[in-house]
Amino acid sequence: MRYIGVDLHTTQLTVCYMDELGKERIEMFKIDLVDKFISSLDATDKVAFEATGNSLFLYKKLFPVLGDSNITVVNTCKFKLISKSVKKTDKNDSRLLAEYLSKDMLPKARIKDEFNARIYGLIETRDNLIKIIVSFKNQIHNIFVQPGVKLTARRVANEKNLTKLLEEYEFDEATMFHLDLAKKAIIQNDNLACEIEAKLSELKDQMEQIDNLTSICGIGLKSAMGIKAVIGDISNFENEDKLVAYAGLCPRVHNSNETVSHGRITKMGNKLIRKLLVQCAWVSIRYNPIMKAQYEKLRKRKPAGVAIIAIARKLLVQIYFTLKYNWYFNDTANTQKEIKVFA
């Protein structure tokens, strides 16, 4: 058996082969010669590399030879030894990966399958487009605030209202140019976001259990697809606590001697799923009387931000069991459910 650390880049691989006695050998392969690296492996070898943009590419190459159990994709957020290393070289990085792999001390990251990765990418892109739209709308609000005009959100909500707004007011040439530019940017990015939404609607039938998720009060189609794309196969999580930890919604725990304290959530997991869950939690407390009651109870002793995070966590636990047991909810309060598997 050998322990192999791979420092993966877009153009090359730096590979450290380490045997059970600690003897090492380092080789470099151009990315187009990755098959040569694969041919150097035995079925008993263990390989580790950091999660990067092209880690799925290498994983798919390694899987037929090694299987999933002998491949470790390293969670870079939890393994800071490389990024904070004083001696930051490709050779040293691959050596560290091989060494810590031999000691079974590498934190693992989950690899999304190709379809879920594409869905995740589309939802993330749409989220970025919405941020751009909001940014330009804020610019318009700021321009109008300067002469003392307070705009409502509706005035910049769509192309028709924006056009009417710019026709009603007259500013200097530079300001009008800025307003027209912001208007075009809002319309263009909004159209792109709508295209993504249409594509997601087309692709929803290719994802399993989306109808199960949307039966949960507060979860819409885009949120359901984003959450499912992040989670993937629910059987990868041993229990609901593992999923909560993966999403970064569990509190930090400080345990020293006889003192145990709990802090804020770790935020160590996937950022997109946390954002989607919080958005869904706000909708849930509006329409689900049970969640609303729990939120109001929490608000008596905690700030709104802390309370909504607690509701998001409860929602994620509900998602875990919904996916695990194929629940489908028949009422808004999510108390009546049936086991429903969609073809």
mmCIF file of C-alpha atoms in Angstrom:
data_model
loop_
_atom_site.group_PDB
_atom_site.id
_atom_site.type_symbol
_atom_site.label_atom_id
_atom_site.label_comp_id
_atom_site.label_asym_id
_atom_site.label_seq_id
_atom_site.Cartn_x
_atom_site.Cartn_y
_atom_site.Cartn_z
ATOM 1 C CA MET A 1 0.000 0.000 0.000
ATOM 2 C CA ARG A 2 1.153 3.527 -0.802
ATOM 3 C CA TYR A 3 -0.082 6.889 0.415
ATOM 4 C CA ILE A 4 -0.184 9.372 -2.438
ATOM 5 C CA GLY A 5 -0.630 13.114 -2.047
ATOM 6 C CA VAL A 6 -1.559 15.100 -5.146
ATOM 7 C CA ASP A 7 -1.210 18.869 -5.431
ATOM 8 C CA LEU A 8 -3.751 19.509 -8.166
ATOM 9 C CA HIS A 9 -3.633 22.502 -10.513
ATOM 10 C CA THR A 10 -5.339 23.304 -13.802
ATOM 11 C CA THR A 11 -2.165 22.611 -15.787
ATOM 12 C CA GLN A 12 -0.283 19.984 -13.794
ATOM 13 C CA LEU A 13 -0.194 17.508 -10.903
ATOM 14 C CA THR A 14 2.579 17.277 -8.337
ATOM 15 C CA VAL A 15 2.488 13.784 -6.839
ATOM 16 C CA CYS A 16 4.185 12.455 -3.706
ATOM 17 C CA TYR A 17 4.340 8.637 -3.483
ATOM 18 C CA MET A 18 4.954 7.525 0.122
ATOM 19 C CA ASP A 19 5.291 3.890 1.172
ATOM 20 C CA GLU A 20 4.387 2.440 4.581
ATOM 21 C CA LEU A 21 7.936 3.044 5.851
ATOM 22 C CA GLY A 22 7.756 6.751 5.020
ATOM 23 C CA LYS A 23 10.048 6.606 1.999
ATOM 24 C CA GLU A 24 8.877 9.116 -0.588
ATOM 25 C CA ARG A 25 9.242 9.910 -4.270
ATOM 26 C CA ILE A 26 7.905 13.000 -6.044
ATOM 27 C CA GLU A 27 6.876 13.238 -9.691
ATOM 28 C CA MET A 28 5.146 15.864 -11.808
ATOM 29 C CA PHE A 29 2.611 15.253 -14.578
ATOM 30 C CA LYS A 30 1.097 17.684 -17.060
ATOM 31 C CA ILE A 31 -2.681 17.654 -16.842
ATOM 32 C CA ASP A 32 -2.991 16.116 -20.314
ATOM 33 C CA LEU A 33 -0.806 13.225 -19.076
ATOM 34 C CA VAL A 34 -3.072 12.427 -16.128
ATOM 35 C CA ASP A 35 -3.678 8.945 -17.553
ATOM 36 C CA LYS A 36 0.030 8.248 -17.130
ATOM 37 C CA PHE A 37 -0.351 9.048 -13.431
ATOM 38 C CA ILE A 38 -3.421 6.812 -13.216
ATOM 39 C CA SER A 39 -1.513 3.925 -14.817
ATOM 40 C CA SER A 40 1.125 4.179 -12.059
ATOM 41 C CA LEU A 41 -1.429 3.313 -9.366
ATOM 42 C CA ASP A 42 -2.262 -0.005 -7.739
ATOM 43 C CA ALA A 43 -5.742 -0.914 -6.500
ATOM 44 C CA THR A 44 -4.490 -0.808 -2.877
ATOM 45 C CA ASP A 45 -3.071 2.714 -3.106
ATOM 46 C CA LYS A 46 -4.720 5.597 -1.243
ATOM 47 C CA VAL A 47 -4.815 9.027 -2.893
ATOM 48 C CA ALA A 48 -5.563 12.431 -1.390
ATOM 49 C CA PHE A 49 -5.990 15.830 -3.046
ATOM 50 C CA GLU A 50 -7.618 19.105 -2.084
ATOM 51 C CA ALA A 51 -11.115 20.085 -3.204
ATOM 52 C CA THR A 52 -10.674 22.498 -6.126
ATOM 53 C CA GLY A 53 -12.540 23.504 -9.256
ATOM 54 C CA ASN A 54 -11.297 20.471 -11.186
ATOM 55 C CA SER A 55 -11.301 17.921 -8.338
ATOM 56 C CA LEU A 56 -14.309 16.147 -9.887
ATOM 57 C CA PHE A 57 -12.233 15.615 -13.031
ATOM 58 C CA LEU A 58 -9.486 13.813 -11.080
ATOM 59 C CA TYR A 59 -11.991 11.920 -8.929
ATOM 60 C CA LYS A 60 -13.688 10.485 -12.022
ATOM 61 C CA LYS A 61 -10.293 9.404 -13.371
ATOM 62 C CA LEU A 62 -9.313 7.714 -10.089
ATOM 63 C CA PHE A 63 -12.613 6.048 -9.244
ATOM 64 C CA PRO A 64 -12.439 3.092 -11.713
ATOM 65 C CA VAL A 65 -8.984 2.142 -10.384
ATOM 66 C CA LEU A 66 -9.279 2.857 -6.637
ATOM 67 C CA GLY A 67 -12.973 3.050 -5.801
ATOM 68 C CA ASP A 68 -14.435 5.641 -3.476
ATOM 69 C CA SER A 69 -12.942 4.285 -0.229
ATOM 70 C CA ASN A 70 -9.336 4.851 -1.355
ATOM 71 C CA ILE A 71 -9.888 8.430 -2.535
ATOM 72 C CA THR A 72 -9.817 11.346 -0.087
ATOM 73 C CA VAL A 73 -10.919 14.758 -1.312
ATOM 74 C CA VAL A 74 -9.668 17.132 1.370
ATOM 75 C CA ASN A 75 -11.842 19.859 2.874
ATOM 76 C CA THR A 76 -9.580 22.916 2.516
ATOM 77 C CA CYS A 77 -11.583 24.927 5.083
ATOM 78 C CA LYS A 78 -10.772 22.398 7.785
ATOM 79 C CA PHE A 79 -7.234 21.562 6.653
ATOM 80 C CA LYS A 80 -5.331 24.842 6.994
ATOM 81 C CA LEU A 81 -1.885 23.267 7.282
ATOM 82 C CA ILE A 82 -1.190 23.698 3.566
ATOM 83 C CA SER A 83 -2.596 27.196 3.054
ATOM 84 C CA LYS A 84 -0.816 28.525 6.154
ATOM 85 C CA SER A 85 2.415 26.604 5.587
ATOM 86 C CA VAL A 86 5.635 28.650 5.826
ATOM 87 C CA LYS A 87 7.114 26.572 3.008
ATOM 88 C CA LYS A 88 4.365 26.844 0.376
ATOM 89 C CA THR A 89 5.503 24.807 -2.629
ATOM 90 C CA ASP A 90 3.748 22.206 -4.761
ATOM 91 C CA LYS A 91 6.205 19.510 -3.643
ATOM 92 C CA ASN A 92 5.740 20.319 0.033
ATOM 93 C CA ASP A 93 1.944 20.460 -0.344
ATOM 94 C CA SER A 94 1.824 16.995 -1.944
ATOM 95 C CA ARG A 95 4.207 15.679 0.736
ATOM 96 C CA LEU A 96 1.970 17.008 3.543
ATOM 97 C CA LEU A 97 -1.090 15.426 1.958
ATOM 98 C CA ALA A 98 0.651 12.044 1.700
ATOM 99 C CA GLU A 99 1.950 12.252 5.278
ATOM 100 C CA TYR A 100 -1.394 13.147 6.853
ATOM 101 C CA LEU A 101 -3.171 10.596 4.656
ATOM 102 C CA SER A 102 -0.889 7.893 6.093
ATOM 103 C CA LYS A 103 -2.030 8.947 9.584
ATOM 104 C CA ASP A 104 -5.713 9.100 8.546
ATOM 105 C CA MET A 105 -5.884 12.739 9.680
ATOM 106 C CA LEU A 106 -7.352 14.449 6.593
ATOM 107 C CA PRO A 107 -10.827 16.064 6.813
ATOM 108 C CA LYS A 108 -12.933 14.905 3.878
ATOM 109 C CA ALA A 109 -15.008 17.017 1.513
ATOM 110 C CA ARG A 110 -17.982 15.649 -0.373
ATOM 111 C CA ILE A 111 -17.854 15.470 -4.165
ATOM 112 C CA LYS A 112 -21.043 16.439 -5.966
ATOM 113 C CA ASP A 113 -22.038 14.384 -8.977
ATOM 114 C CA GLU A 114 -21.890 16.196 -12.293
ATOM 115 C CA PHE A 115 -25.631 16.922 -12.578
ATOM 116 C CA ASN A 116 -25.941 18.303 -9.034
ATOM 117 C CA ALA A 117 -22.807 20.368 -9.615
ATOM 118 C CA ARG A 118 -24.422 21.967 -12.694
ATOM 119 C CA ILE A 119 -27.654 22.696 -10.820
ATOM 120 C CA TYR A 120 -25.650 24.179 -7.950
ATOM 121 C CA GLY A 121 -23.726 26.342 -10.420
ATOM 122 C CA LEU A 122 -26.917 27.664 -12.026
ATOM 123 C CA ILE A 123 -28.477 28.561 -8.679
ATOM 124 C CA GLU A 124 -25.275 30.219 -7.498
ATOM 125 C CA THR A 125 -25.095 32.205 -10.764
ATOM 126 C CA ARG A 126 -28.702 33.328 -10.360
ATOM 127 C CA ASP A 127 -27.904 34.399 -6.803
ATOM 128 C CA ASN A 128 -24.986 36.488 -8.092
ATOM 129 C CA LEU A 129 -27.220 38.098 -10.727
ATOM 130 C CA ILE A 130 -29.753 39.067 -8.057
ATOM 131 C CA LYS A 131 -26.948 40.692 -6.037
ATOM 132 C CA ILE A 132 -25.952 42.748 -9.107
ATOM 133 C CA ILE A 133 -29.576 43.805 -9.668
ATOM 134 C CA VAL A 134 -29.918 44.893 -6.030
ATOM 135 C CA SER A 135 -26.641 46.821 -6.292
ATOM 136 C CA PHE A 136 -27.844 48.834 -9.304
ATOM 137 C CA LYS A 137 -31.241 49.451 -7.713
ATOM 138 C CA ASN A 138 -29.456 50.828 -4.650
ATOM 139 C CA GLN A 139 -27.447 53.135 -6.913
ATOM 140 C CA ILE A 140 -30.685 54.533 -8.337
ATOM 141 C CA HIS A 141 -32.098 55.023 -4.822
ATOM 142 C CA ASN A 142 -28.924 56.862 -3.778
ATOM 143 C CA ILE A 143 -29.064 59.191 -6.784
ATOM 144 C CA PHE A 144 -32.649 60.178 -5.999
ATOM 145 C CA VAL A 145 -32.011 60.569 -2.262
ATOM 146 C CA GLN A 146 -29.429 63.311 -2.915
ATOM 147 C CA PRO A 147 -32.048 65.858 -4.136
ATOM 148 C CA GLY A 148 -34.449 64.648 -1.404
ATOM 149 C CA VAL A 149 -36.569 62.162 -3.395
ATOM 150 C CA LYS A 150 -37.380 58.949 -1.493
ATOM 151 C CA LEU A 151 -38.313 56.143 -3.867
ATOM 152 C CA THR A 152 -40.431 53.121 -3.023
ATOM 153 C CA ALA A 153 -39.202 49.665 -4.041
ATOM 154 C CA ARG A 154 -41.992 49.479 -6.621
ATOM 155 C CA ARG A 155 -40.568 52.409 -8.602
ATOM 156 C CA VAL A 156 -37.500 50.349 -9.559
ATOM 157 C CA ALA A 157 -39.183 46.942 -9.614
ATOM 158 C CA ASN A 158 -39.364 46.351 -13.375
ATOM 159 C CA GLU A 159 -38.582 47.802 -16.805
ATOM 160 C CA LYS A 160 -41.927 49.599 -17.136
ATOM 161 C CA ASN A 161 -41.595 51.370 -13.793
ATOM 162 C CA LEU A 162 -37.940 52.252 -14.386
ATOM 163 C CA THR A 163 -38.745 53.782 -17.771
ATOM 164 C CA LYS A 164 -41.578 55.829 -16.279
ATOM 165 C CA LEU A 165 -39.338 56.960 -13.407
ATOM 166 C CA LEU A 166 -36.575 58.231 -15.703
ATOM 167 C CA GLU A 167 -39.134 60.094 -17.829
ATOM 168 C CA GLU A 168 -40.572 61.905 -14.778
ATOM 169 C CA TYR A 169 -37.295 63.398 -13.514
ATOM 170 C CA GLU A 170 -34.562 65.394 -15.159
ATOM 171 C CA PHE A 171 -30.951 65.453 -13.903
ATOM 172 C CA ASP A 172 -27.660 66.621 -15.376
ATOM 173 C CA GLU A 173 -26.195 64.708 -18.328
ATOM 174 C CA ALA A 174 -23.780 62.542 -16.297
ATOM 175 C CA THR A 175 -26.471 61.545 -13.805
ATOM 176 C CA MET A 176 -28.954 60.641 -16.551
ATOM 177 C CA PHE A 177 -26.267 58.531 -18.208
ATOM 178 C CA HIS A 178 -25.684 56.748 -14.882
ATOM 179 C CA LEU A 179 -29.412 56.159 -14.377
ATOM 180 C CA ASP A 180 -29.851 54.829 -17.917
ATOM 181 C CA LEU A 181 -26.846 52.530 -17.448
ATOM 182 C CA ALA A 182 -28.259 51.196 -14.172
ATOM 183 C CA LYS A 183 -31.623 50.622 -15.818
ATOM 184 C CA LYS A 184 -30.048 48.619 -18.658
ATOM 185 C CA ALA A 185 -27.991 46.561 -16.203
ATOM 186 C CA ILE A 186 -31.077 45.751 -14.111
ATOM 187 C CA ILE A 187 -33.088 44.681 -17.165
ATOM 188 C CA GLN A 188 -30.264 42.634 -18.667
ATOM 189 C CA ASN A 189 -29.418 40.785 -15.464
ATOM 190 C CA ASP A 190 -33.084 40.251 -14.656
ATOM 191 C CA ASN A 191 -33.578 38.632 -18.072
ATOM 192 C CA LEU A 192 -30.596 36.339 -17.442
ATOM 193 C CA ALA A 193 -31.998 35.391 -14.025
ATOM 194 C CA CYS A 194 -35.340 34.575 -15.653
ATOM 195 C CA GLU A 195 -33.558 32.353 -18.198
ATOM 196 C CA ILE A 196 -31.922 30.428 -15.370
ATOM 197 C CA GLU A 197 -35.275 30.043 -13.608
ATOM 198 C CA ALA A 198 -36.822 28.681 -16.810
ATOM 199 C CA LYS A 199 -33.962 26.198 -17.233
ATOM 200 C CA LEU A 200 -34.299 25.064 -13.616
ATOM 201 C CA SER A 201 -38.012 24.433 -14.198
ATOM 202 C CA GLU A 202 -37.075 22.251 -17.174
ATOM 203 C CA LEU A 203 -34.512 20.298 -15.157
ATOM 204 C CA LYS A 204 -36.549 19.754 -11.986
ATOM 205 C CA ASP A 205 -37.985 16.439 -13.170
ATOM 206 C CA GLN A 206 -34.440 15.062 -13.447
ATOM 207 C CA MET A 207 -33.902 15.556 -9.700
ATOM 208 C CA GLU A 208 -35.347 13.105 -7.218
ATOM 209 C CA GLN A 209 -37.502 14.106 -4.233
ATOM 210 C CA ILE A 210 -38.026 17.726 -5.299
ATOM 211 C CA ASP A 211 -41.791 17.339 -4.789
ATOM 212 C CA ASN A 212 -41.130 15.936 -1.328
ATOM 213 C CA LEU A 213 -39.096 19.040 -0.442
ATOM 214 C CA THR A 214 -41.567 21.538 -1.902
ATOM 215 C CA SER A 215 -44.317 19.961 0.215
ATOM 216 C CA ILE A 216 -42.513 21.423 3.243
ATOM 217 C CA CYS A 217 -44.049 24.797 4.071
ATOM 218 C CA GLY A 218 -41.627 27.583 3.123
ATOM 219 C CA ILE A 219 -39.586 25.716 0.500
ATOM 220 C CA GLY A 220 -40.105 26.724 -3.130
ATOM 221 C CA LEU A 221 -38.832 25.084 -6.294
ATOM 222 C CA LYS A 222 -35.507 26.940 -6.658
ATOM 223 C CA SER A 223 -34.719 26.522 -2.976
ATOM 224 C CA ALA A 224 -35.600 22.826 -3.102
ATOM 225 C CA MET A 225 -33.329 22.265 -6.101
ATOM 226 C CA GLY A 226 -30.478 24.175 -4.490
ATOM 227 C CA ILE A 227 -30.812 22.322 -1.187
ATOM 228 C CA LYS A 228 -30.997 18.937 -2.932
ATOM 229 C CA ALA A 229 -27.996 19.777 -5.129
ATOM 230 C CA VAL A 230 -25.929 20.549 -2.030
ATOM 231 C CA ILE A 231 -27.107 17.548 -0.006
ATOM 232 C CA GLY A 232 -27.072 14.991 -2.822
ATOM 233 C CA ASP A 233 -27.733 11.471 -1.532
ATOM 234 C CA ILE A 234 -29.138 11.734 1.998
ATOM 235 C CA SER A 235 -27.704 8.302 2.848
ATOM 236 C CA ASN A 236 -24.268 9.949 2.911
ATOM 237 C CA PHE A 237 -25.267 11.486 6.236
ATOM 238 C CA GLU A 238 -25.394 9.129 9.215
ATOM 239 C CA ASN A 239 -27.954 11.243 11.071
ATOM 240 C CA GLU A 240 -29.545 14.693 11.117
ATOM 241 C CA ASP A 241 -26.748 16.142 13.268
ATOM 242 C CA LYS A 242 -24.201 15.271 10.573
ATOM 243 C CA LEU A 243 -26.273 17.188 8.013
ATOM 244 C CA VAL A 244 -26.652 20.175 10.345
ATOM 245 C CA ALA A 245 -22.878 20.214 10.879
ATOM 246 C CA TYR A 246 -22.289 19.952 7.117
ATOM 247 C CA ALA A 247 -24.463 23.034 6.600
ATOM 248 C CA GLY A 248 -22.548 24.921 9.314
ATOM 249 C CA LEU A 249 -25.672 25.463 11.428
ATOM 250 C CA CYS A 250 -24.407 23.786 14.596
ATOM 251 C CA PRO A 251 -23.021 25.979 17.424
ATOM 252 C CA ARG A 252 -19.356 26.166 18.303
ATOM 253 C CA VAL A 253 -18.610 24.226 21.484
ATOM 254 C CA HIS A 254 -15.840 25.211 23.896
ATOM 255 C CA ASN A 255 -15.124 22.543 26.497
ATOM 256 C CA SER A 256 -12.373 23.179 29.025
ATOM 257 C CA ASN A 257 -12.112 21.232 32.285
ATOM 258 C CA GLU A 258 -15.616 21.412 33.791
ATOM 259 C CA THR A 259 -16.733 24.399 31.714
ATOM 260 C CA VAL A 260 -18.808 23.876 28.578
ATOM 261 C CA SER A 261 -20.002 26.840 26.524
ATOM 262 C CA HIS A 262 -21.805 27.109 23.203
ATOM 263 C CA GLY A 263 -21.130 29.968 20.821
ATOM 264 C CA ARG A 264 -22.401 31.091 17.436
ATOM 265 C CA ILE A 265 -22.923 28.699 14.545
ATOM 266 C CA THR A 266 -19.726 27.467 12.928
ATOM 267 C CA LYS A 267 -20.534 28.611 9.342
ATOM 268 C CA MET A 268 -18.011 25.955 8.310
ATOM 269 C CA GLY A 269 -20.344 24.299 5.842
ATOM 270 C CA ASN A 270 -21.850 25.242 2.518
ATOM 271 C CA LYS A 271 -22.746 28.947 2.337
ATOM 272 C CA LEU A 272 -25.480 28.595 -0.294
ATOM 273 C CA ILE A 273 -27.521 26.041 1.665
ATOM 274 C CA ARG A 274 -27.438 28.264 4.757
ATOM 275 C CA LYS A 275 -28.681 31.215 2.748
ATOM 276 C CA LEU A 276 -31.471 29.165 1.144
ATOM 277 C CA LEU A 277 -32.520 27.720 4.505
ATOM 278 C CA VAL A 278 -32.710 31.152 6.136
ATOM 279 C CA GLN A 279 -34.813 32.466 3.236
ATOM 280 C CA CYS A 280 -37.122 29.452 3.553
ATOM 281 C CA ALA A 281 -37.291 29.911 7.336
ATOM 282 C CA TRP A 282 -38.652 33.455 6.931
ATOM 283 C CA VAL A 283 -41.395 32.142 4.633
ATOM 284 C CA SER A 284 -42.078 29.228 6.967
ATOM 285 C CA ILE A 285 -42.737 31.399 10.031
ATOM 286 C CA ARG A 286 -45.159 33.425 7.950
ATOM 287 C CA TYR A 287 -47.317 30.527 6.745
ATOM 288 C CA ASN A 288 -46.620 27.629 9.126
ATOM 289 C CA PRO A 289 -48.354 28.258 12.495
ATOM 290 C CA ILE A 290 -46.127 25.769 14.330
ATOM 291 C CA MET A 291 -42.897 27.361 13.095
ATOM 292 C CA LYS A 292 -44.351 30.812 13.768
ATOM 293 C CA ALA A 293 -45.104 29.871 17.387
ATOM 294 C CA GLN A 294 -41.590 28.484 17.861
ATOM 295 C CA TYR A 295 -40.062 31.639 16.372
ATOM 296 C CA GLU A 296 -42.135 33.938 18.596
ATOM 297 C CA LYS A 297 -41.156 31.904 21.652
ATOM 298 C CA LEU A 298 -37.471 32.248 20.739
ATOM 299 C CA ARG A 299 -37.847 35.995 20.081
ATOM 300 C CA LYS A 300 -38.811 36.574 23.719
ATOM 301 C CA ARG A 301 -35.227 35.828 24.772
ATOM 302 C CA LYS A 302 -33.114 36.019 21.611
ATOM 303 C CA PRO A 303 -32.500 38.507 18.753
ATOM 304 C CA ALA A 304 -34.349 37.986 15.478
ATOM 305 C CA GLY A 305 -31.208 36.821 13.663
ATOM 306 C CA VAL A 306 -30.488 34.113 16.234
ATOM 307 C CA ALA A 307 -34.126 33.006 16.301
ATOM 308 C CA ILE A 308 -34.385 32.632 12.515
ATOM 309 C CA ILE A 309 -31.168 30.580 12.438
ATOM 310 C CA ALA A 310 -32.764 28.227 14.982
ATOM 311 C CA ILE A 311 -35.815 27.904 12.717
ATOM 312 C CA ALA A 312 -33.530 27.240 9.723
ATOM 313 C CA ARG A 313 -31.892 24.439 11.706
ATOM 314 C CA LYS A 314 -35.291 22.929 12.548
ATOM 315 C CA LEU A 315 -36.181 23.157 8.869
ATOM 316 C CA LEU A 316 -32.990 21.312 7.913
ATOM 317 C CA VAL A 317 -33.761 18.513 10.378
ATOM 318 C CA GLN A 318 -37.214 18.248 8.795
ATOM 319 C CA ILE A 319 -35.563 18.107 5.370
ATOM 320 C CA TYR A 320 -33.297 15.281 6.548
ATOM 321 C CA PHE A 321 -36.179 13.040 7.606
ATOM 322 C CA THR A 322 -38.277 14.040 4.583
ATOM 323 C CA LEU A 323 -35.529 12.872 2.235
ATOM 324 C CA LYS A 324 -34.678 9.798 4.312
ATOM 325 C CA TYR A 325 -38.238 8.482 4.575
ATOM 326 C CA ASN A 326 -39.765 10.019 1.419
ATOM 327 C CA TRP A 327 -42.281 12.046 3.383
ATOM 328 C CA TYR A 328 -44.803 14.187 1.560
ATOM 329 C CA PHE A 329 -46.728 16.780 3.587
ATOM 330 C CA ASN A 330 -50.418 17.368 2.949
ATOM 331 C CA ASP A 331 -50.996 20.419 5.121
ATOM 332 C CA THR A 332 -49.450 23.833 5.701
ATOM 333 C CA ALA A 333 -48.503 23.049 9.297
ATOM 334 C CA ASN A 334 -46.596 19.991 8.039
ATOM 335 C CA THR A 335 -48.248 17.655 10.564
ATOM 336 C CA GLN A 336 -50.104 15.403 8.112
ATOM 337 C CA LYS A 337 -47.757 13.387 5.968
ATOM 338 C CA GLU A 338 -47.588 10.258 3.897
ATOM 339 C CA ILE A 339 -44.813 8.157 2.455
ATOM 340 C CA LYS A 340 -44.742 9.146 -1.184
ATOM 341 C CA VAL A 341 -42.149 8.135 -3.773
ATOM 342 C CA PHE A 342 -42.317 9.958 -7.092
ATOM 343 C CA ALA A 343 -41.485 8.159 -10.312
#
